[in-house]
XYZ file of C-alpha atoms in Angstrom:
367
model
C -33.791 -0.936 -9.309
C -33.712 -3.243 -11.983
C -29.942 -4.851 -13.219
C -28.983 -3.347 -16.658
C -27.499 -5.302 -19.079
C -24.939 -3.802 -21.122
C -24.585 -4.554 -24.575
C -21.558 -6.802 -26.610
C -21.646 -8.798 -22.684
C -21.788 -12.964 -23.718
C -24.796 -15.449 -23.730
C -24.124 -15.637 -20.144
C -24.916 -12.345 -19.307
C -27.633 -12.218 -21.594
C -29.483 -15.340 -20.587
C -28.632 -14.110 -16.824
C -30.439 -10.700 -17.233
C -33.046 -11.875 -18.420
C -33.798 -14.562 -15.233
C -32.988 -11.370 -13.292
C -35.947 -9.540 -15.597
C -38.252 -12.429 -14.533
C -37.398 -12.121 -11.108
C -35.431 -14.879 -10.728
C -31.967 -14.036 -9.316
C -30.987 -17.159 -7.923
C -30.509 -19.481 -11.154
C -29.183 -15.986 -12.488
C -26.166 -16.498 -10.109
C -23.995 -19.254 -11.977
C -24.317 -17.410 -15.391
C -23.131 -14.841 -13.601
C -20.766 -16.781 -12.151
C -19.155 -18.585 -14.697
C -19.192 -15.759 -17.060
C -16.586 -13.551 -14.395
C -14.356 -16.982 -13.966
C -13.816 -15.814 -18.216
C -13.851 -12.876 -17.647
C -12.910 -11.407 -13.712
C -12.344 -7.999 -15.064
C -15.282 -7.689 -16.723
C -16.703 -4.677 -14.331
C -20.057 -4.010 -16.840
C -21.066 -7.906 -15.837
C -19.658 -7.965 -12.088
C -21.417 -5.100 -11.330
C -24.962 -6.041 -12.466
C -24.012 -9.926 -10.475
C -23.423 -7.906 -6.929
C -26.734 -6.109 -8.184
C -28.120 -9.477 -8.178
C -26.082 -11.054 -5.311
C -28.239 -8.109 -3.611
C -31.709 -9.362 -4.169
C -31.044 -12.786 -3.272
C -29.616 -11.401 0.140
C -26.432 -11.890 -0.077
C -24.660 -8.637 1.286
C -21.536 -8.728 2.340
C -20.659 -11.069 -1.123
C -22.339 -7.821 -2.464
C -20.593 -5.326 -0.911
C -17.167 -6.699 -1.839
C -18.281 -7.385 -5.378
C -19.282 -3.973 -6.109
C -16.671 -2.663 -5.121
C -14.417 -4.298 -7.003
C -16.559 -3.067 -10.137
C -15.875 0.227 -8.974
C -12.334 -0.553 -8.355
C -11.428 -1.952 -11.700
C -13.513 0.546 -14.031
C -12.106 3.692 -12.104
C -8.744 2.198 -12.554
C -9.173 2.404 -16.387
C -10.425 5.844 -16.080
C -14.897 4.470 -16.296
C -17.612 5.438 -14.031
C -15.245 8.404 -12.605
C -18.347 11.410 -12.955
C -21.204 11.117 -15.258
C -19.141 11.681 -18.602
C -17.435 8.390 -18.096
C -20.397 6.406 -17.246
C -22.739 5.308 -20.250
C -26.139 6.112 -19.283
C -27.455 2.871 -19.610
C -25.961 1.761 -16.259
C -25.804 5.865 -14.993
C -27.940 5.178 -12.199
C -26.927 1.353 -11.261
C -23.482 3.011 -10.520
C -24.760 5.333 -7.968
C -26.188 3.179 -6.589
C -22.695 0.890 -6.274
C -21.238 3.725 -5.047
C -23.711 5.047 -1.845
C -23.768 0.947 -0.946
C -19.997 0.708 -0.794
C -19.542 3.814 1.413
C -22.178 2.889 4.033
C -20.405 -0.798 3.668
C -17.317 0.098 4.808
C -17.633 2.753 6.861
C -20.314 -0.049 8.586
C -17.295 -2.915 8.556
C -14.102 -0.080 9.658
C -16.142 1.207 12.390
C -16.679 -2.167 14.160
C -12.627 -2.550 13.594
C -12.607 0.854 16.441
C -15.447 -0.121 18.314
C -13.297 -2.524 20.974
C -10.664 1.008 20.816
C -13.980 3.309 21.221
C -15.442 0.996 24.710
C -11.972 1.398 25.814
C -10.718 4.614 25.725
C -12.296 8.221 25.915
C -13.087 9.670 22.379
C -10.523 12.676 22.363
C -8.109 9.595 22.605
C -9.826 8.515 18.769
C -9.756 12.182 17.555
C -7.262 11.534 15.229
C -7.827 7.904 14.281
C -11.476 8.884 13.816
C -10.438 11.501 10.813
C -8.028 9.058 9.482
C -10.693 6.673 9.030
C -12.865 10.032 7.352
C -9.724 10.924 5.025
C -9.724 7.326 3.958
C -13.281 7.098 2.900
C -13.918 10.329 1.019
C -15.302 11.856 3.810
C -12.927 14.586 4.751
C -10.267 16.176 3.132
C -6.527 15.604 4.121
C -4.768 18.325 5.994
C -1.527 18.381 3.862
C -0.054 21.419 4.914
C 3.695 20.642 2.452
C 2.623 20.714 -1.787
C 5.470 17.936 -1.425
C 3.154 15.559 0.983
C 0.580 13.059 -0.722
C -0.097 9.579 0.953
C -1.119 6.928 -2.036
C -2.825 4.628 0.734
C -3.596 6.479 4.508
C -2.941 9.863 5.686
C -3.220 10.124 9.609
C -3.903 13.701 10.736
C -2.762 15.864 13.113
C 0.893 14.874 12.642
C 3.668 17.009 13.445
C 4.921 18.072 9.190
C 8.576 16.838 8.315
C 10.327 15.766 6.031
C 13.564 14.576 7.759
C 12.911 13.840 11.734
C 14.872 14.173 14.381
C 17.685 11.323 15.740
C 17.186 12.144 18.953
C 13.269 10.577 18.650
C 14.579 7.221 17.888
C 17.496 6.407 20.918
C 18.118 2.812 19.232
C 19.681 4.544 16.391
C 22.490 4.148 18.581
C 22.968 0.139 18.985
C 21.930 0.087 15.168
C 24.750 1.990 14.358
C 26.863 0.405 17.124
C 26.933 -2.596 14.900
C 26.783 -1.323 11.571
C 30.669 -3.157 10.613
C 28.935 -6.275 11.556
C 25.959 -5.857 9.590
C 27.612 -4.316 6.832
C 29.281 -7.952 6.471
C 27.145 -10.072 6.365
C 26.404 -7.571 3.149
C 29.114 -7.758 1.498
C 29.430 -11.473 2.041
C 25.416 -11.366 0.452
C 26.099 -9.180 -2.205
C 29.745 -11.329 -3.377
C 26.869 -14.684 -3.554
C 24.910 -12.908 -5.352
C 22.130 -14.944 -4.143
C 18.494 -13.899 -3.030
C 18.401 -10.788 -4.374
C 15.154 -9.043 -6.436
C 14.094 -6.647 -7.871
C 12.318 -3.703 -4.927
C 9.975 -2.692 -7.787
C 7.232 -5.281 -9.606
C 7.270 -2.975 -12.670
C 4.997 -4.565 -14.996
C 6.919 -4.867 -18.036
C 10.592 -3.338 -19.715
C 8.700 -0.542 -21.540
C 7.983 0.830 -18.228
C 10.818 0.648 -16.631
C 11.321 4.848 -17.270
C 7.959 5.421 -15.252
C 9.762 4.554 -12.343
C 13.572 4.406 -12.663
C 16.338 6.846 -14.679
C 19.091 5.920 -16.430
C 21.248 4.298 -18.573
C 21.181 1.174 -17.279
C 19.108 1.530 -13.912
C 18.968 -1.133 -11.515
C 17.349 -1.387 -8.162
C 17.943 -4.461 -6.272
C 17.290 -5.426 -2.764
C 17.628 -8.618 -0.041
C 14.493 -8.934 1.693
C 14.343 -9.688 5.674
C 10.223 -8.689 5.714
C 8.391 -7.827 2.774
C 4.425 -6.565 3.323
C 5.089 -8.045 6.464
C 6.300 -11.553 5.786
C 9.077 -12.737 6.671
C 12.154 -13.976 4.596
C 12.893 -16.911 6.778
C 15.537 -18.225 4.176
C 17.285 -14.331 3.851
C 16.981 -13.944 8.079
C 18.782 -17.559 7.820
C 21.827 -15.977 5.935
C 22.415 -13.363 8.227
C 22.244 -13.865 11.870
C 23.721 -11.032 13.585
C 21.916 -8.782 10.932
C 18.088 -10.742 12.160
C 19.404 -10.234 15.081
C 19.635 -6.572 15.474
C 16.818 -6.149 13.250
C 14.195 -8.531 15.280
C 15.259 -6.003 18.612
C 13.659 -2.809 16.725
C 10.348 -1.027 17.117
C 9.295 -2.050 13.509
C 5.818 -1.680 12.141
C 4.036 -5.016 12.255
C 0.741 -5.124 10.486
C -0.152 -7.906 9.051
C 0.588 -8.207 5.444
C 1.650 -4.629 5.259
C 4.411 -4.431 7.096
C 7.809 -4.133 8.321
C 9.668 -4.000 4.604
C 12.973 -4.659 6.095
C 16.281 -4.648 3.163
C 19.268 -3.652 1.886
C 18.316 -1.884 -0.733
C 21.455 -2.090 -3.849
C 21.070 0.830 -6.683
C 24.238 -0.041 -9.042
C 25.662 3.268 -11.086
C 24.191 5.690 -12.590
C 20.317 4.181 -11.699
C 18.188 7.036 -10.389
C 14.842 6.322 -8.172
C 12.305 8.678 -9.778
C 10.326 11.410 -7.656
C 7.464 9.447 -6.269
C 5.145 8.900 -2.545
C 5.113 6.402 -0.029
C 1.828 4.897 1.330
C 1.068 5.933 4.606
C 2.718 8.490 6.883
C 1.929 6.424 10.278
C 5.355 4.697 9.842
C 8.453 6.554 8.745
C 12.042 4.781 6.478
C 14.694 4.544 8.544
C 18.117 4.104 6.200
C 21.333 2.768 7.618
C 23.725 3.715 4.943
C 26.136 0.796 4.833
C 27.896 1.317 1.091
C 27.774 4.654 0.278
C 30.081 5.968 -3.011
C 30.399 9.577 -3.427
C 27.625 11.254 -5.490
C 24.808 9.455 -4.007
C 22.114 11.038 -2.121
C 18.384 11.589 -1.113
C 15.925 14.017 -1.493
C 12.970 14.444 0.440
C 10.622 16.992 0.318
C 12.918 18.930 -1.847
C 15.892 18.436 1.110
C 18.677 16.967 -0.375
C 21.000 14.400 2.071
C 23.786 12.610 1.395
C 24.013 9.530 2.669
C 26.888 8.875 5.621
C 28.354 5.131 6.730
C 26.589 4.127 9.544
C 24.765 7.267 9.847
C 20.614 6.774 9.934
C 18.289 8.743 9.003
C 14.895 8.992 9.026
C 12.089 10.520 6.798
C 8.809 10.799 5.991
C 8.072 8.949 2.248
C 4.617 10.199 1.657
C 6.676 13.439 0.867
C 7.771 13.273 -3.004
C 11.421 11.666 -2.547
C 13.762 10.247 -4.757
C 17.369 8.833 -4.997
C 20.266 8.741 -7.121
C 23.204 6.911 -7.412
C 25.838 9.124 -9.836
C 29.085 7.171 -9.302
C 30.825 4.417 -10.616
C 29.984 2.258 -7.867
C 27.230 0.029 -6.158
C 25.820 2.060 -2.984
C 23.728 0.216 -0.372
C 21.453 1.179 3.116
C 19.225 -0.803 5.320
C 16.212 0.199 4.883
C 13.602 -0.612 7.681
C 9.294 1.181 8.537
C 8.928 2.414 11.877
C 6.668 3.855 13.798
C 5.921 7.760 13.493
C 7.026 8.951 16.870
C 4.037 11.234 17.059
C 1.783 8.856 17.593
C -0.007 7.510 20.568
C 0.071 3.404 21.507
C -3.411 3.872 21.553
C -3.065 5.147 18.235
C -0.970 2.655 16.840
C -3.243 -0.254 17.708
C -5.896 1.111 16.298
C -4.189 1.964 13.149
C -3.403 -1.810 13.275
C -6.779 -3.030 13.014
C -8.080 -0.794 10.430
C -4.741 -1.146 8.141
C -5.176 -4.767 8.661
C -9.297 -4.853 7.468
C -8.963 -2.558 4.764
C -6.535 -4.793 3.458
C -8.236 -8.288 4.717
C -11.326 -6.118 2.889
C -9.154 -5.252 -0.274
C -8.285 -8.314 -0.304
C -11.586 -10.641 -0.375
C -12.826 -8.299 -2.608
C -10.265 -9.940 -5.314
C -8.627 -5.822 -5.079
C -4.806 -6.121 -5.043
C -3.336 -3.079 -2.988
C 0.469 -2.650 -2.148
C-alpha cells in the first residue's frame, strides 16, 4: 500500500512522499521526523510517517504513530467515519485502524499471559471481557443509564451508585481519627500553601463547562495524584499521612490513588460528570460541612455529615455543590471496588499500567 500525500503539506512531507514512491523509505524517514517535530499534531503527516515506519519494518514505532495519528484526528472530529475522512486517504486510515486494533490486542493480551498461565479461565473471565470492552470488541454491560466509564469499564460488578459502609471495615479507624485529620487541615487552610486547582481547565472561558456559580473555585491539597506521592504535602500532614498509608488505597503507576483535601468555596457547583473506571471507588471523609452542601450520584442525593464516610462509584453521573457562605472540605481517596477478587485486582493493575505506558509512548495523553 502506497503512502498517500494530502494537499497543503510542507516541502519536507512532499519530498518524503516522493522518496516513498521511489521505494526509498529509509531516506524519507528523516524528512517526516523533521516535519513532525515542527508540527507534531499534523495527523495526516503522522499517518504517512507510520506507514513508512512499517515499510522499514519498524513495526512497534509504526503502531504507536498510527495510534497517535488516529487519536489526534478523531479528537478533532476527523476520521470517525467515511464522511469525516478524505477519499484520498480513506483506505490508509482503514488500514491503520486494523493495524492498531491487532497491535493493541497483542500487546495488552500479552500482559495478561502470566495471569492466564497461573489461574483457571473462569477466574479471569471478567478481566478478559474488560479488555474486549476497552478495545471496542464488546459492548459495556451498563445496567443503569446514569453510568458511563470514561476510561475502563469492568463488567459483571454489582451496580450501585453508593456502597454500604459494611463493605469497608477500615471506615471505623478513619472516622475515629477525624479530629486529628481536621486539625492538620485547618492549619493548612490558615497558611493557604500548596493548594492547587483540582481541575486542569484549559482556559478561563471553559470554566462554565465544569463549574457553576458566580465565582466558582475548587481547590485541592494533594497527598497523591495520578499515583504520584506529593512528599512535601505529606510531610506537612504527618498524622493524616500515617492514617492514609494504613488504608487499602488503589496503587497503580501513573493512575491511582488520588488522595486530597477537596476544598469547595461558597457558591461553587461541580457540574455533572463521569469518572474514569468502576474498578476503583471514591471515598469521602467529610471534615468541614456547612449547611446546604451535598453530592448527588446517579440521581441519589446525599448530604455529607462531618466524620461520616461515604463511598460511591463515580462512573455514575455525579455532581456536588456548596450553596452556603462558608468553605466546604472533604478528604477524598481512591479505594478498590470490593467486588473485585485479588486476582482481578492484580490483572487490572497490570492492564492499566500497560495501557498508560503504551499511550504515553505514543504521545497520547490520558487522565
